[in-house]
Each structure stands twice: as structure tokens, then as C-alpha cells.
Coordinates of C-alpha atoms in Angstrom, one line a residue:
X181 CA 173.9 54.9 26.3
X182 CA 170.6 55.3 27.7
X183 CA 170.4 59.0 30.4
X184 CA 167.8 59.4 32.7
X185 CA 166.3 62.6 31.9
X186 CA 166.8 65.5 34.0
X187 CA 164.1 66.7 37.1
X188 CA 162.3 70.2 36.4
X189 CA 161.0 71.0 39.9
X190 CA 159.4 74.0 37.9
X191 CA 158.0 72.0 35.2
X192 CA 156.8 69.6 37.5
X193 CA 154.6 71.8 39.7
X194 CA 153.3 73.6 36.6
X195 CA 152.2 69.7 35.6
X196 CA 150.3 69.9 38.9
X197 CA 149.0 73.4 39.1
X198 CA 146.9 72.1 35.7
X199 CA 146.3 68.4 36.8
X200 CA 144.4 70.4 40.3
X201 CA 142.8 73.0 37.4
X202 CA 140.9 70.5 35.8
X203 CA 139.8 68.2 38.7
X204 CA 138.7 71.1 40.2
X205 CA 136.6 72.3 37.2
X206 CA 135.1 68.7 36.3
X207 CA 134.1 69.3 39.7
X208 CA 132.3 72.4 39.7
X209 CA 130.9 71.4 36.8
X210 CA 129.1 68.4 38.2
X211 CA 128.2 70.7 41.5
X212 CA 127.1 73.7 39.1
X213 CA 125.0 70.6 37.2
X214 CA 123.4 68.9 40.3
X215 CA 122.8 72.7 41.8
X216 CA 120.9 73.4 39.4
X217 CA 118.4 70.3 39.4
X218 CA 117.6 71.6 43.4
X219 CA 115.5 74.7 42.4
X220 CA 113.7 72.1 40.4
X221 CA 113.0 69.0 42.5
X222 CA 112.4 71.3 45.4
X223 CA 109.4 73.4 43.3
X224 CA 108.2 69.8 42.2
X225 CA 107.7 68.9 46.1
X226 CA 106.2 72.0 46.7
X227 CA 103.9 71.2 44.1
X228 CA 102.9 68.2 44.0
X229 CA 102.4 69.1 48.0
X230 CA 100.1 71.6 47.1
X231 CA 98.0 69.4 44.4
X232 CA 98.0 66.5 47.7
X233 CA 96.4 69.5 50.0
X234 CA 93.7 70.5 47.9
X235 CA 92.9 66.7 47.0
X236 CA 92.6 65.8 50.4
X237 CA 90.9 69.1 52.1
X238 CA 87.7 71.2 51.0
X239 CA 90.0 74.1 50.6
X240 CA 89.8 75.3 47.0
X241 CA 92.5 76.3 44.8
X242 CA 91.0 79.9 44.7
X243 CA 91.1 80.2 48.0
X244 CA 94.3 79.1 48.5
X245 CA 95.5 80.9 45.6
X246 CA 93.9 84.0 47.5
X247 CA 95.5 83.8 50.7
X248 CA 99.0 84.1 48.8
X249 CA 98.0 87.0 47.5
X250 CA 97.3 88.2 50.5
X251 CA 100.7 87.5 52.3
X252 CA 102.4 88.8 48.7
X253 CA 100.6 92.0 49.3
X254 CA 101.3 92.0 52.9
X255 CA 105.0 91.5 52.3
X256 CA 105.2 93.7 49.2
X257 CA 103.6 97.1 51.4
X258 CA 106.0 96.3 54.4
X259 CA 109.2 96.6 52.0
X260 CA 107.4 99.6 50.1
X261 CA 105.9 101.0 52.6
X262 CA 107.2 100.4 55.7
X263 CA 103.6 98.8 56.3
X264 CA 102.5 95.6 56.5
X265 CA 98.6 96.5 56.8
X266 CA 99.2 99.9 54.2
X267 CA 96.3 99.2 52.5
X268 CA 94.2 98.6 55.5
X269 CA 91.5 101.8 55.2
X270 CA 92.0 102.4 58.8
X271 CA 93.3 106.0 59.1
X272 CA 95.7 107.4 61.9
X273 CA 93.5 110.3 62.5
X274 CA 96.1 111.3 65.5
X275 CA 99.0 111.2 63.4
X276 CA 96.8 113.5 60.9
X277 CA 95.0 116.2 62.8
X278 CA 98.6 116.5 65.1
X279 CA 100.1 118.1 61.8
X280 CA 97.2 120.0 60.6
X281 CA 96.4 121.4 63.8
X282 CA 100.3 123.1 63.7
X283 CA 99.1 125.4 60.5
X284 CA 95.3 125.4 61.2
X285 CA 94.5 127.8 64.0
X286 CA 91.7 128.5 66.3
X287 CA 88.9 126.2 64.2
X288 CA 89.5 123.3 66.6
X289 CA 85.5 122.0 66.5
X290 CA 85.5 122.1 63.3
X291 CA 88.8 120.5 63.2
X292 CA 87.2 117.5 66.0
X293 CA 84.0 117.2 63.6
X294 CA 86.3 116.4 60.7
X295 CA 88.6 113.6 62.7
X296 CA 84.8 112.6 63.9
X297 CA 83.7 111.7 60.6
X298 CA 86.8 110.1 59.6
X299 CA 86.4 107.5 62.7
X300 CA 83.5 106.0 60.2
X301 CA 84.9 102.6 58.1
X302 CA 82.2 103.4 56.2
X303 CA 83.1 102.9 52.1
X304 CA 82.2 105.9 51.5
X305 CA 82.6 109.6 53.6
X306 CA 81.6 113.0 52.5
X307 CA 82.2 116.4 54.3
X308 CA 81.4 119.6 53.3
X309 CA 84.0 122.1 54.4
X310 CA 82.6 125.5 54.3
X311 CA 82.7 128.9 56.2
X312 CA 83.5 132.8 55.4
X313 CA 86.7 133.5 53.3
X314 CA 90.0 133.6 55.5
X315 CA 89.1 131.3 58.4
X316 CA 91.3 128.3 57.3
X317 CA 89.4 125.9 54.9
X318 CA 92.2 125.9 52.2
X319 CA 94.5 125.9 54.8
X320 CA 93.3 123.1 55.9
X321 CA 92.6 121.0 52.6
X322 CA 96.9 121.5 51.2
X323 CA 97.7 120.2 55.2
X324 CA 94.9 117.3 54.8
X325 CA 96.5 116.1 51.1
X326 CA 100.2 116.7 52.1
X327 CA 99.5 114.5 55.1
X328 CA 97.1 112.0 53.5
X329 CA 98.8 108.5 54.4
X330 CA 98.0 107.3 50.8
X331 CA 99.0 110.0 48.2
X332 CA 98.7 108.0 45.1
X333 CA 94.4 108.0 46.1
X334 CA 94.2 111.8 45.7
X335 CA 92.2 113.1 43.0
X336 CA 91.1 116.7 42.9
X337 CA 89.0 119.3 40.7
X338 CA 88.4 122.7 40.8
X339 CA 84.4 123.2 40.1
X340 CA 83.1 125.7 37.7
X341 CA 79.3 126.1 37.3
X342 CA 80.2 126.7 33.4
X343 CA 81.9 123.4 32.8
X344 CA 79.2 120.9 33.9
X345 CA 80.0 118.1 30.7
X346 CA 83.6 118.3 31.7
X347 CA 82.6 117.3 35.1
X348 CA 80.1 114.8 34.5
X349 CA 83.3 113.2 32.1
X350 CA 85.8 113.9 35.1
X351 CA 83.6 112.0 37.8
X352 CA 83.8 109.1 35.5
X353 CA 87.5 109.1 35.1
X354 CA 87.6 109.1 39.4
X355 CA 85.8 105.8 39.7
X356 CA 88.1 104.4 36.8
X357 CA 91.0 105.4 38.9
X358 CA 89.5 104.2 42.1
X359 CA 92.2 102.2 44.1
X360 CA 91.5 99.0 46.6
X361 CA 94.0 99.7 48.8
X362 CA 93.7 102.6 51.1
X363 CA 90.7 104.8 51.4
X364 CA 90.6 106.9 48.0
X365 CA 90.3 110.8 48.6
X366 CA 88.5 113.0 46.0
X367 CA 89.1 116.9 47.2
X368 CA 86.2 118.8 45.0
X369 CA 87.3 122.6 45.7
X370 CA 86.4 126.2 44.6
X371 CA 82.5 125.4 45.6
X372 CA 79.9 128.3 46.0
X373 CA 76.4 127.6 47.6
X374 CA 75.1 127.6 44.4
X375 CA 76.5 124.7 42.9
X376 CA 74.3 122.3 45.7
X377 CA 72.3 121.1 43.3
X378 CA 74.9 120.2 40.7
X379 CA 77.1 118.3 43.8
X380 CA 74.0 116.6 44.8
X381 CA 73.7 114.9 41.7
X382 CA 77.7 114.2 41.6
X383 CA 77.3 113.1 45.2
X384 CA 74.3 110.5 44.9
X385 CA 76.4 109.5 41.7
X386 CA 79.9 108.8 43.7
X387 CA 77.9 107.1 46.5
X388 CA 76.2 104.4 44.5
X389 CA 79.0 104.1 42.5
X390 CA 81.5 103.2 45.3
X391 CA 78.4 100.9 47.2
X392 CA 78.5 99.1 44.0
X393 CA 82.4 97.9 44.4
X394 CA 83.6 95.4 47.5
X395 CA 87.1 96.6 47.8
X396 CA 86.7 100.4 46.9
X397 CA 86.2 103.2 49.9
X398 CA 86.4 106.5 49.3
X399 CA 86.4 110.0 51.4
X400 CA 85.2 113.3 49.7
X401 CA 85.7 117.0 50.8
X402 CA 83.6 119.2 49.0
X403 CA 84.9 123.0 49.6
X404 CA 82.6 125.8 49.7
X405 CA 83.1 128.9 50.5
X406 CA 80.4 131.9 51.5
X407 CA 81.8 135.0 50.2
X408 CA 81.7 137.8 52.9
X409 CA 83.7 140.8 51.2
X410 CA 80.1 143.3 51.4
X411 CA 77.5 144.0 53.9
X412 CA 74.6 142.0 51.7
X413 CA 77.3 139.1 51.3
X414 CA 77.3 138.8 54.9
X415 CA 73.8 139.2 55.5
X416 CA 73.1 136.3 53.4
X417 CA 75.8 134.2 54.9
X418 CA 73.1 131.9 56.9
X419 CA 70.8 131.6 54.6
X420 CA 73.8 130.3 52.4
X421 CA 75.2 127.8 55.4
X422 CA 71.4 126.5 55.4
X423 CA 71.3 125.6 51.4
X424 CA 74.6 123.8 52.0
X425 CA 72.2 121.7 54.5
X426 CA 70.2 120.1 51.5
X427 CA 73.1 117.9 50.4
X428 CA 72.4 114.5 51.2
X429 CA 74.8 111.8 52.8
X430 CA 77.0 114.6 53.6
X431 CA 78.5 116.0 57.0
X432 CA 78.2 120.0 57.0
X433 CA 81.4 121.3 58.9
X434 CA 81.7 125.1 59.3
X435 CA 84.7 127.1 60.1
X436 CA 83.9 129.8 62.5
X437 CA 84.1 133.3 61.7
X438 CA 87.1 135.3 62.3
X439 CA 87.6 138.4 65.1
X440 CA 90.0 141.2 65.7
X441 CA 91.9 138.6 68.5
X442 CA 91.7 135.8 65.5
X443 CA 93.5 138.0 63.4
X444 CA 96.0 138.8 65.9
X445 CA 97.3 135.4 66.4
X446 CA 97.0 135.2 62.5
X447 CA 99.9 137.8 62.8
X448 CA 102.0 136.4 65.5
X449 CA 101.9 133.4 63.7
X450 CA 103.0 134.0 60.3
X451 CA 106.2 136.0 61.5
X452 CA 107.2 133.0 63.2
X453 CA 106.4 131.2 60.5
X454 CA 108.7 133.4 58.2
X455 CA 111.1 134.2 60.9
X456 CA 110.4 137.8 60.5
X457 CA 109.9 140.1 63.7
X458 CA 107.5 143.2 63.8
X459 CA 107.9 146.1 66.2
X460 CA 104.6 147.3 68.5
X461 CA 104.1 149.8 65.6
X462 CA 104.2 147.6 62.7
X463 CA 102.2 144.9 64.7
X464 CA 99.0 147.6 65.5
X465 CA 99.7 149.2 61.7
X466 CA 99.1 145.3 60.2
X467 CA 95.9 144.6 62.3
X468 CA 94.1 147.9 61.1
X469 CA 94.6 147.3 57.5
X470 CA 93.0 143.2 58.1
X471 CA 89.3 143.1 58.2
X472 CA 88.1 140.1 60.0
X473 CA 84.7 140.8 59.3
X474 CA 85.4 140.8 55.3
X475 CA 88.5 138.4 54.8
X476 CA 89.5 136.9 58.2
X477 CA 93.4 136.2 57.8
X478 CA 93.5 135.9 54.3
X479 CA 95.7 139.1 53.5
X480 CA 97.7 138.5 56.8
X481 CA 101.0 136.7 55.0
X482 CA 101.5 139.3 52.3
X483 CA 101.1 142.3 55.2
X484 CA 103.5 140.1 57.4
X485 CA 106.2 139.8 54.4
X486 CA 105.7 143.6 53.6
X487 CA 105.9 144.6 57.4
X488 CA 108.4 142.4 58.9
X489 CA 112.1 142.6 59.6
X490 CA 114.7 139.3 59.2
X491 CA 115.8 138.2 62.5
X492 CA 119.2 138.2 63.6
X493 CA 120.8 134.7 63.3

């Protein structure tokens, strides 16, 4: 006799669990296939959109091709750099001189004829920093490259008057590293009056070569400094400020000599600086030993560290 098999309920759900399984796969598959055709009709619209706009206007494709360049660059610097106009050779000069101005003390024209010259959108800038040893000029040169708003543009040397061919190889390699976003910033340091008529060949050389290129602007500091350690160094010290005055296409900037008051604030400033404290007789012992005639603050720091007492947290 014929029996009507028995009913699984378990059986029978597994049966659907796997019938649901595939439909929904065959289904995905079909979505995952047609999902992937979109990308690809949509960049054929776009494109054949594009070919249509240059066929009908008198924009040409390098134009066009320009101006997404552009907006890629644009875009690209605003996620990098948290600018959308970063390579814009504008420079923030408040921003700037508001952070050098904290470390640099008491050479504020020289400071304003600096920020002056850096008002020009010129391509090309040069400045001669120069001035009596201690009075700020290398100071002001690390807070200048720290706060430089493009770092990756800084390129520096250390001149020596006995190593001319490597410089004349080193002021090629600059302009091969020269950058067209930004204004470029070549810090030539370790300069003696001198060496004017080596720089004004370097100069001239820098100058024509940056006129030369559309997208390229650059901003030189040439450092000198005019040695003041004996009485015949310091007599000659303006005839030396006036053979800095040959260099052509250059802005002279001198930082003033140091006083007994200059040094002073030197002093008060460094302890905070190192959070040191000095008593009345370790303040007046410090200012005899600094010479602001000879070497303006220069030796104030190590006195300070020497001198100085921790302060009580």
C-alpha cells in the first residue's frame, strides 16, 4: 500500500533557506554585473560631452585640459595643506614678522624694511641682511626658515671664499630644484664684505635665471656679517656697510648696533626664555662681562645658563 510520506518542518525550511540563497545571489550577480557597466556609460557621457564642447566652442583642448589642472591643484593643496591658494606666492607677512618679532628684539626697522621688501610680487627678491656680530641677524634667519609658509622651497649654503667651483656647481643645482608653487627661498649665509664681488656675479646669475622661467619666483637673503671684535674692525665697519652697497638688485638691510640697555633686555630675555631667575648681583655681574660694543648679545645665553637659578614650579 501506497504511504504518504512524512512532513519535515526542519527539512522544509532548510529547502527554503537555500531556494532564497540562490535567488538572492543570481541577483546580486546581475546587480554586481549592471553596477559595474555605470562607471562605464557614465565616463562615456562625460566624454563624448567633452569631445561635443570643444567641437562646438573655440575653447581648445589645452586649455581645457589646463583649467583641470588647475582645480586638481587647487583641490590637492586644500587637503594637503589646508590651502586652497598654497601655491599662490602671496606671502602672510603678518603672520611672519608676528613670530619673528617674539625672538628678534629691538631691530624693528630693520625688521619693517625686511616685511617692506617682501610686499614686492616681484619673481625675484634679494636682501642683504648685514650688521655687527650679536645684533640679531642669525636670529632672525632660523625664525625666518622655521616660519617660512613653504618649507619644501628652502635651499641654503654656507659661503666660503675658498670653495668658489663648488658654488658655481651649487647655484646650478638651486635653479634645478626651483619649485612653481610658492615663492622659492635661497638663505646664502656666513657672508663677509669681501665676498661682494663673488655674490654679485651669483646674484646677476640667479636673477636672469629666474626672469628666464614664467612660473618660478624666488626670494634670497644674503647674510653678512661685519666683524667688530677690535678697535680697527670697528673703525672699518662703514666703510664695510658701504661695499655691501655695490651689490646690484639688492635691498641693503642693517641691523643696528647694540648698547649697554640692548644688552640688558638681551638678559632679561633669555632667563625667561630658559625659565631661569637671576638675583640683582648676578644680573649687574652678567652685563659687565657682555661687551656690546665687540659682540652685542652674542655671549648673553651661555652667561644666562651659567648665572641663572631654576625657578620654583
Amino acid at each position: 500500500m501506497y504511504q504518504i510520506p512524512k512532513f519535515h518542518p526542519k527539512k522544509m525550511a532548510k529547502r527554503r533557506r537555500k531556494l532564497r540563497s540562490l535567488i538572492a545571489q543570481k541577483a546580486a550577480e546581475c546587480d554586481e554585473k549592471t553596477s559595474s557597466k555605470i562607471p562605464i556609460f557614465i565616463g562615456c557621457v562625460l566624454l563624448i560631452g567633452l569631445i561635443v564642447a570643444v567641437y562646438l566652442s573655440n575653447i581648445s583642448t589645452s586649455m581645457i585640459w589646463s583649467d583641470f589642472l588647475t582645480t586638481y591643484r587647487n583641490q590637492y593643496n586644500l587637503i594637503v595643506h589646508g590651502e586652497k591658494d598654497y601655491c599662490l606666492p602671496s606671502i602672510d607677512r603678518e603672520k611672519l614678522f608676528s613670530e619673528i618679532r617674539k625672538k628678534v628684539l629691538n631691530q624693528e626697522t630693520a625688521l619693517s624694511g625686511i616685511e617692506l621688501q617682501l610686499r614686492n610680487d616681484s619673481k625675484f627678491v634679494a636682501i642683504a641682511v648685514t650688521g655687527a656680530s650679536g645684533v640679531g641677524k642669525s636670529l632672525f634667519v632660523q625664525e625666518f626658515r622655521s616660519n617660512y609658509p613653504w618649507q619644501e622651497n628652502i635651499q641654503t649654503e654656507s659661503w666660503s671664499t675658498y670653495n668658489i667651483e663648488d658654488h658655481k656647481k651649487q647655484i646650478e643645482t638651486f635653479t634645478r630644484h626651483f619649485s612653481e608653487c610658492g615663492r622659492n627661498l635661497i638663505i646664502i649665509d656666513n657672508l663677509e664684505p669681501k665676498d661682494v664681488d663673488f655674490i654679485q656675479g651669483y646674484n646677476r646669475f640667479l636673477h636672469e635665471n629666474v626672469l628666464k622661467q614664467d612660473s618660478v619666483s624666488l626670494a634670497i637673503v644674503y647674510v653678512f656679517n661685519i666683524v667688530t671684535y677690535t678697535d680697527e674692525q670697528r673703525a672699518n665697519y662703514t666703510d664695510n656697510l658701504q661695499l655691501l652697497m655695490q651689490l646690484e638688485n639688492v635691498r641693503i638691510i642693517e641691523f643696528r648696533k647694540f648698547n649697554s640697555n640692548d644688552v640688558s633686555e638681551c638678559i632679561r630675555h633669555e632667563a625667561r626664555h630658559l625659565n631661569l631667575t637671576l638675583d640683582d648681583g648676578d644680573f649687574d655681574e652678567i652685563s659687565k662681562l657682555i661687551d656690546a660694543n665687540r659682540s652685542g648679545c652674542k655671549n648673553v645665553y651661555s652667561k644666562v645658563l651659567m648665572y641663572g637659578k631654576r625657578r620654583n614650579l
